[in-house]
GROMACS .gro file of C-alpha atoms in nm:
model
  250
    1UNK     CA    1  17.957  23.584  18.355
    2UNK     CA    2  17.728  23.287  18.481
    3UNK     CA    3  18.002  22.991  18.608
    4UNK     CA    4  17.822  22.670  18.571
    5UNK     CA    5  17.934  22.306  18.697
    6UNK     CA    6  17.707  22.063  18.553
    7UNK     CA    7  17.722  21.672  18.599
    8UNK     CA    8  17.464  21.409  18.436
    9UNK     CA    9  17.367  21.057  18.395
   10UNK     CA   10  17.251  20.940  18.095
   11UNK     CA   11  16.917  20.804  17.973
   12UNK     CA   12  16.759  20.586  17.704
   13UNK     CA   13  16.460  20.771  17.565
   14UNK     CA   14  16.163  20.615  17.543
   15UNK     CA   15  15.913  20.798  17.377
   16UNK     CA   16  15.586  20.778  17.566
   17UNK     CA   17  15.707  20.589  17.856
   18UNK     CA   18  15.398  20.557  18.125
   19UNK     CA   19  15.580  20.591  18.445
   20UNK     CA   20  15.854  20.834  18.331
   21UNK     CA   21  15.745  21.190  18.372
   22UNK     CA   22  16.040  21.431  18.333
   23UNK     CA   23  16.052  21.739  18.618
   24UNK     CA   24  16.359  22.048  18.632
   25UNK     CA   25  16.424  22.247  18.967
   26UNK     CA   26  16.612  22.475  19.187
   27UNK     CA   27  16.737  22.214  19.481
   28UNK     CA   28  16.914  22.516  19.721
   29UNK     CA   29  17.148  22.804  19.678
   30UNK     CA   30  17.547  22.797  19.718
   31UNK     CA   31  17.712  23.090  19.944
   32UNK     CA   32  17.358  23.177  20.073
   33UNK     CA   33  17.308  23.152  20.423
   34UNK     CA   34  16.901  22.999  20.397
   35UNK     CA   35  16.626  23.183  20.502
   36UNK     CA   36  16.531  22.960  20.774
   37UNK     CA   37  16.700  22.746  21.002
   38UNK     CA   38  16.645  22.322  20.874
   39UNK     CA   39  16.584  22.037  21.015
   40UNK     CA   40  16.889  21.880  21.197
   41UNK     CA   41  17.045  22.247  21.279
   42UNK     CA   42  16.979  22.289  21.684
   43UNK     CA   43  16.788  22.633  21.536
   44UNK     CA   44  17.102  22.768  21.313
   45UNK     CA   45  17.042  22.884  20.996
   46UNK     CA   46  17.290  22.721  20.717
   47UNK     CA   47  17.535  22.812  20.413
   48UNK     CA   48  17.651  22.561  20.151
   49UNK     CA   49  17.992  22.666  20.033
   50UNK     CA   50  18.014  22.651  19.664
   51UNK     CA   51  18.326  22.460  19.689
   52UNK     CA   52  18.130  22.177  19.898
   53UNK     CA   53  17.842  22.173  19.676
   54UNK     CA   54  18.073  22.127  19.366
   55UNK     CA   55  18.245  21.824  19.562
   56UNK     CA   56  17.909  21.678  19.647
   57UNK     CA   57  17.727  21.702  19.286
   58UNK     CA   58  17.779  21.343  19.200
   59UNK     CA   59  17.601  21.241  19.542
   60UNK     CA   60  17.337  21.400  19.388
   61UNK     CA   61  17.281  21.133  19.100
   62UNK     CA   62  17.046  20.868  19.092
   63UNK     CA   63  16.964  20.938  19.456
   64UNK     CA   64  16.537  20.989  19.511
   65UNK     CA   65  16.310  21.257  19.520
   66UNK     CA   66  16.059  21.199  19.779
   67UNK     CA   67  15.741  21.355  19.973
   68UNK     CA   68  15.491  21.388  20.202
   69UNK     CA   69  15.086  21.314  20.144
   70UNK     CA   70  15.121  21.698  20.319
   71UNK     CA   71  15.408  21.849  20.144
   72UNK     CA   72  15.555  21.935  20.448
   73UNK     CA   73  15.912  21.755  20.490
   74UNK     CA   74  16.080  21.449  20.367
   75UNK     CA   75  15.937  21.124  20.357
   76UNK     CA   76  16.195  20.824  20.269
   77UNK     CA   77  15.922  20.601  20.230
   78UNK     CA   78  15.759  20.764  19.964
   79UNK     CA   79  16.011  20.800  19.699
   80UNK     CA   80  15.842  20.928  19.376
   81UNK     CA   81  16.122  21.046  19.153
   82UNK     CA   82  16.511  21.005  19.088
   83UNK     CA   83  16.777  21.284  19.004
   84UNK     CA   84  16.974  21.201  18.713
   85UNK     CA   85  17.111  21.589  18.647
   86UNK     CA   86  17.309  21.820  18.890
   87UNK     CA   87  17.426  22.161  18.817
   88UNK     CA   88  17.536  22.492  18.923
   89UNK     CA   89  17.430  22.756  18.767
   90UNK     CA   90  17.587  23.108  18.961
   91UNK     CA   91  17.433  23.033  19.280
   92UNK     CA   92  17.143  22.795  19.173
   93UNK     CA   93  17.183  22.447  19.229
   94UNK     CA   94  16.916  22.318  18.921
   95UNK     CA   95  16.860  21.954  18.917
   96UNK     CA   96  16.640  21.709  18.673
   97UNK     CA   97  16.500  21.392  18.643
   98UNK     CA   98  16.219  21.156  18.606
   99UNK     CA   99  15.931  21.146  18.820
  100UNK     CA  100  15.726  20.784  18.860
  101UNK     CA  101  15.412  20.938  18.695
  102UNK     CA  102  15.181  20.637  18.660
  103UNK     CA  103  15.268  20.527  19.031
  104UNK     CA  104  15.196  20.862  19.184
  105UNK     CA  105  15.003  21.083  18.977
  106UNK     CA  106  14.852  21.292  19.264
  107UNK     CA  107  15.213  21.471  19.301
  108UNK     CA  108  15.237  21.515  18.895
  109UNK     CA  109  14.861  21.686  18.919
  110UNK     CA  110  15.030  21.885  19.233
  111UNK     CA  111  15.340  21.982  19.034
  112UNK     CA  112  15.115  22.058  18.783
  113UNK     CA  113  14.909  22.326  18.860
  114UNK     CA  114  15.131  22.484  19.117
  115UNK     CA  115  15.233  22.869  19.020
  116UNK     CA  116  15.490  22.902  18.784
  117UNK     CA  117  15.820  23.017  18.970
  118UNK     CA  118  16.123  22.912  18.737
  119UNK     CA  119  16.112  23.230  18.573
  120UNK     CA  120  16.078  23.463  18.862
  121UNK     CA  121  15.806  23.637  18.702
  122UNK     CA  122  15.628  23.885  18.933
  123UNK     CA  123  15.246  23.708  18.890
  124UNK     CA  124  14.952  23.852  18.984
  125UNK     CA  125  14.892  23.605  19.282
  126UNK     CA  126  15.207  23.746  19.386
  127UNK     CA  127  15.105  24.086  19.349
  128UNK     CA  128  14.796  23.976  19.509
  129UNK     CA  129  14.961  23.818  19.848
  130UNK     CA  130  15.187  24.138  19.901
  131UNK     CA  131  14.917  24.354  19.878
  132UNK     CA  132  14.712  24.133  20.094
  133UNK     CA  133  14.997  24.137  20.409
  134UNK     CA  134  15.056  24.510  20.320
  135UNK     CA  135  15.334  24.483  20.200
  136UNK     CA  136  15.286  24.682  19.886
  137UNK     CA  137  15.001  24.943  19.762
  138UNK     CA  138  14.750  24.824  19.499
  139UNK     CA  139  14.840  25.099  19.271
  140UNK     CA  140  15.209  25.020  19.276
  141UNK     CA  141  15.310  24.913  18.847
  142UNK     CA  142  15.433  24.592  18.736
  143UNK     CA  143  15.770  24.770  18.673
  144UNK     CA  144  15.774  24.860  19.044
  145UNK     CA  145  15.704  24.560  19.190
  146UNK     CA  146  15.964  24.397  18.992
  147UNK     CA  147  16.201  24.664  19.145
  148UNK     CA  148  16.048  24.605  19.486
  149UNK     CA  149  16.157  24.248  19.428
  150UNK     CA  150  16.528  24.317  19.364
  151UNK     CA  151  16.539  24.529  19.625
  152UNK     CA  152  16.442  24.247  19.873
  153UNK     CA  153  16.633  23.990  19.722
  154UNK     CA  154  16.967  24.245  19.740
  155UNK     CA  155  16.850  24.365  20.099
  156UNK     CA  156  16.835  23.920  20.146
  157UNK     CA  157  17.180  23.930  19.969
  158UNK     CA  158  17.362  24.179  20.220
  159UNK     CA  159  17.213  24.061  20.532
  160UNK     CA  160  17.354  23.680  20.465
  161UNK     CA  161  17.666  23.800  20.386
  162UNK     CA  162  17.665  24.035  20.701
  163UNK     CA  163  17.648  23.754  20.894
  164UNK     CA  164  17.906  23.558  20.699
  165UNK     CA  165  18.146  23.832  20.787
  166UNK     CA  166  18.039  23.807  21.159
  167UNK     CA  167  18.078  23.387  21.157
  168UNK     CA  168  18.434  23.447  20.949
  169UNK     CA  169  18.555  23.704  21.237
  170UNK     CA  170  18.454  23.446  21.516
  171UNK     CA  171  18.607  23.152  21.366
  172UNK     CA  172  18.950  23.430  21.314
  173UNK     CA  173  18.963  23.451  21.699
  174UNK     CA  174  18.965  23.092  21.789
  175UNK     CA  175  19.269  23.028  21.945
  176UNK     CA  176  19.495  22.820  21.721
  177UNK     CA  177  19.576  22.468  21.773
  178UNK     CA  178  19.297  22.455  22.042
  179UNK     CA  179  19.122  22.094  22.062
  180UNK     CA  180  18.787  22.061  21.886
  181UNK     CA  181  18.500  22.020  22.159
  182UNK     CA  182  18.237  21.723  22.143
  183UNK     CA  183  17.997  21.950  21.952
  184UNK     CA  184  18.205  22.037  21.710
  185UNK     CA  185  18.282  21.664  21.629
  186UNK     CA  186  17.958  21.572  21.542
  187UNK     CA  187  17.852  21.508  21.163
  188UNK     CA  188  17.455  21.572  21.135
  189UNK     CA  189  17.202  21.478  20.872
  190UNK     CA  190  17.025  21.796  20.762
  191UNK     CA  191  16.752  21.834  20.622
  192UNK     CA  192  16.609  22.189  20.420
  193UNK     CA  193  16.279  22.146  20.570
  194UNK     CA  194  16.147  22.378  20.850
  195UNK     CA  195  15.854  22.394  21.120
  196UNK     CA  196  15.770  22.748  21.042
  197UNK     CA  197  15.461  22.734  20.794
  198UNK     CA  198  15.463  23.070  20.669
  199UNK     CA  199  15.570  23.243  20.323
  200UNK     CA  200  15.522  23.205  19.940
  201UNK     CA  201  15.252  22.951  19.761
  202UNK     CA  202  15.427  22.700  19.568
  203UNK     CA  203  15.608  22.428  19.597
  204UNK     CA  204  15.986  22.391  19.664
  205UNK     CA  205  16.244  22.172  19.713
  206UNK     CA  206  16.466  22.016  19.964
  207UNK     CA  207  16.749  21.864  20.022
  208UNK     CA  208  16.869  21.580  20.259
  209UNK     CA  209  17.286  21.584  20.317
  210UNK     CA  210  17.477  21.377  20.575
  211UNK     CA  211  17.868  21.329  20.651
  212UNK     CA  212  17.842  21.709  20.724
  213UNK     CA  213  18.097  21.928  20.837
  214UNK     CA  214  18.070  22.276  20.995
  215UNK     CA  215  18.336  22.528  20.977
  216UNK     CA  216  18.233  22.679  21.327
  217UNK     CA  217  17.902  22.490  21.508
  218UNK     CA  218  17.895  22.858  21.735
  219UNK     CA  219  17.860  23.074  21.459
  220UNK     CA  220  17.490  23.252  21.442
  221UNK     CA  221  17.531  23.036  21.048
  222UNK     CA  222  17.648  22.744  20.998
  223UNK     CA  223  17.848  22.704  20.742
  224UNK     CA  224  17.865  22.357  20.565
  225UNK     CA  225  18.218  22.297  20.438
  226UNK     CA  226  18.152  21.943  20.344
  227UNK     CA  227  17.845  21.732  20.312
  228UNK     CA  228  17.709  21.432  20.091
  229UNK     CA  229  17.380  21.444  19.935
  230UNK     CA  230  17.107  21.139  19.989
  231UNK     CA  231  16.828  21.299  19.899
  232UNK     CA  232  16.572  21.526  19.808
  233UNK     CA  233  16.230  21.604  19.898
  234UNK     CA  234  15.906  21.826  19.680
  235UNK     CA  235  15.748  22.087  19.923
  236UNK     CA  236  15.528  22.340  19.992
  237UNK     CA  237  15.780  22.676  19.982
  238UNK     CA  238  15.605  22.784  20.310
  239UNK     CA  239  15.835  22.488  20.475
  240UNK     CA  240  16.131  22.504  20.285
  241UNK     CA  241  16.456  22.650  20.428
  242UNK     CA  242  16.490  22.802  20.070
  243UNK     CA  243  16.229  23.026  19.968
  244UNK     CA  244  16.370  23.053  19.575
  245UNK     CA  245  16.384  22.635  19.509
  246UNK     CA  246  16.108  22.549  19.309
  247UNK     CA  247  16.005  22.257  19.081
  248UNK     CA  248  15.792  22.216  18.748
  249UNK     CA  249  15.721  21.939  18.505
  250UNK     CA  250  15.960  22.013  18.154
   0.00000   0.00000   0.00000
């Protein structure tokens, strides 16, 4: 059973419209602790509670989709799209929208002929990459890498929710009714960009939130119980908190 929340604004079509190019994506994951730790985290790696991102979707609308002449983080004065569909699909937070293709056709080309990821097809770049790092043999099948795969992404799967159980236990021995400290007051902007620069080819996505709120800002993850989405950002995957977000022209 796939549970899917889905909220959209609607369009006029106009057939042929210059400066109207329309994209699809994976924006971030829900109840997946990210890969890396974003900008605006003090180094802590983050979850999005399902129940937060479902309470934020229509944020998501008609807010921009920006980028940098690099691809390596947000940029809010170079805003080259607009979301106008939010949805969750299991734990995929899929978005759409238009991009401003006459105005910046350098990040169309981009989008363009960047590897095809929506399907999560093993490719034979991909092959090519693992079996550059040694990672994998040469000889190993298509049906074996594909297994290989799975097996990372459900080794990925057990290790976030490892330390989900850890953060839960933590926040269980807080003593009730204590005072929250200064620290845990605070409401950052964050921002699923990273400095690290190393990982798949491709470009991803990010996503700027604000008005956030953190079950427990000592836990190893933070967990975001409540946020507000402003924006989004197209990046190279190699700086994106989220290794699975990707983006393509539909």
């Amino acid at each position: 059973m796939i549970e899917l929340k889905s909220m959209a604004v609607a369009m006029p079509e106009v057939t042929g419209h210059p400066n109207r190019r329309a994209f699809r994506g994976v924006l971030t994951m829900v109840d997946v602790a990210s890969e890396r730790a974003p900008s605006g985290s003090k180094g802590h790696r983050v979850l999005l509670t399902k129940r937060a991102a479902e309470a934020a979707l229509p944020s998501l609308l008609g807010m921009a989709l920006d980028y940098s002449p690099a691809l390596d983080r947000h940029d809010v004065r170079r805003k080259v799209g607009v979301i106008t569909r939010a949805d969750i699909v299991g734990r995929n937070v899929e978005v759409g929208g238009y991009l401003f293709a006459r105005d910046f056709p350098e990040i169309v080309e981009e989008i363009a002929k960047s590897l095809p990821t929506s399907d999560h097809k093993p490719t034979d770049s991909f092959r090519a990459r693992l079996v550059n790092a040694g990672v994998i043999h040469a000889a190993v099948s298509p049906s074996d890498l594909g297994n290989w795969r799975e097996g990372y992404r459900l080794r990925a799967a057990l290790r976030a929710a490892t330390e989900r159980i850890l953060s839960l236990t933590i926040a269980m021995k807080r003593t009730p009714g204590r005072r929250l400290t200064q620290a845990e007051e605070f409401h950052p902007t964050i921002r699923a960009e990273t400095c690290v620069a190393a990982g798949p080819a491709g470009l991803g996505l990010s996503y700027e939130v604000t008005g956030v709120e953190i079950a427990d800002t000592r836990a190893h993850v933070w967990t975001l119980s409540k946020v507000t989405f402003t924006g989004a950002a197209i990046l190279r995957k190699d700086k994106a908190a989220y290794r699975d977000t990707w983006i393509e022209l539909s």
